Amino acid sequence: MEMQGTVNRDGTEEDGTESNTTSLFLIKDFCDYTSAHGLGRIMAATHWTRTVLWTLLFIGAVTIMTLQVHTLFQKYQRRPLTTLVTVETSTSLPFPAVTFCNFNAIKNGSLQAKTEADLDLFEQLLRNERVAENANGNRRKRRADGDDPDPVSTPVPTLTSFSDDDSTDDSNDNEEDEDEDDDFSWDDADSEEFQDPSKKDPSFLKSEQMAVLMAREDAKVLRTLGHQFEDMVLSCTYRGVSCRNFTSVFWKSFWHYKYGNCYVFNGGKTSSGSNAPILKSNKPGPSHGLNLELNVEQEEYIGILTPEAGIRMDISTQGEMSFPLERGVSLAPGFATMIGLRKEVIKREDPFESGRCLKTVSKDKSNLYTKHFGVVYSTTACKESCLAYNQLEKCRCMEYRFPGSSEQGICNVIDKRTIKCLSHVQKMFKENKLNCTDSCPPPCREEGFKMSSSFAIWPSEKYESIYTASLEKKNMFLYTKHGSHRKNVCKLQVFYEELNLEVITEQRSYEIEDFVSDIGGQLGLWIGFSVLTAAEFVELFMLLVHVAVKTCKARKTQNKTPETNQISA
């Protein structure tokens, strides 16, 4: 019986001849020595049932492994983020910008000093204020005589000087417009922001109408009518050093549509607009922060404009627009309010480089707040500016609360057609159909402050006379018609509770090394694959290619041999 020669790993006999089953032999030999699980069991099975069983198990394992790797790849493509919170200790922190405004925008005494040549606004304010004061005086007199009517039935003084001329040029209150408005359903609009003027509370509508009148006037004129720095600020110290001089580089001011004159301490800009040094705090506690004693001047309030009494305060970073109405804290007269600060820094990640956050914060000249106040980018200012431009585009006017609205046209708050348009724009804004949210991403690095507040009665009963006497020595006098001076003064203390910096950092939670590691885990768990196993498959592929090339060459040689024999014959 003739014995077959031994076959080498490359598919050749030891005597140099080629095996007829070279490729099949290589695959069978590979299954015997590979470190991958399952293949060896398939080839070594002696019965077809075992072969089928191990084949199904191997295919099932490969299928599950493929699904798991696909899931991991989808997770890697999402580039998920995680939030890391760390606390850093510092020996010195920049002190924030502190903004405060009086609740009352215009002083009553300033209106009294106006002449007949002044604008109708001041006459209108005085007329309504005198009507309200006379009504209160008559009511007190009737109450003293025992003939006081029901307060609810007492009519609210109404405005009489508003006419169609007060609306914008494109909002005409004619019969055709009124017919169109009758078909308008207020449920279709954002009724939370803009309601049917006929259904608004008379007092609220009156205050809005007054705000529109003020917004039409020149801010320079209005500043002279508001509460002045030297009258409001009775005392100012920072870390024990006086800061009451408004001409100092640490103060600036701006006009707010609701609160009038607002004053900013440590805003990083002087009143002339040039850069100013930023103060720092080296120790925590009230004695190492800002201490303000303020005169509310309630006797100068215009009741029709200001139902509350006190100060509105806001904390912000330097260069950022302050929004005392939206983000501020109210300070009540007769109290010392202590505001403890903790600084926080938010670092956002943009994993897809898609503009999820803004890497460079600079001045955008198209932004209304940058244009009028010279502030840097902030998400709130950007969104508000975007909303204002959309109102101007779709309604051809802007709300009175936006800077520069008097130049573009102020929306008439009593015109139904205008309110309908504003409602539609506001609804689109909330549903992000104006692209304001996408075009106003938050900064990739944003600084902010966490505030905690506490209160105490100030001045105390025993200290009030001492405090009044100390003011008189400084030629400062508190004017109070009735009752205690406490209803006209308040104290504000702003300080760091701790010189700690809370850093909130977004970072990618699933990097490429995590993805590769998880793939290795899945391969090892289901089919026992490793990097070396992959090398074994590469080796098998190279051997198969080598054998295929040799087989192809052998066939070409065999085809040439008969032709040579025929030529020789």
PDB file of C-alpha atoms in Angstrom, residues 248 482 517:
ATOM      1  CA  SER A 248     -14.579 107.324  40.623  1.00  0.00           C
ATOM      2  CA  HIS A 482     -44.855 110.493  58.521  1.00  0.00           C
ATOM      3  CA  SER A 517     -11.794  48.438  25.289  1.00  0.00           C
TER       4      SER A 517
END
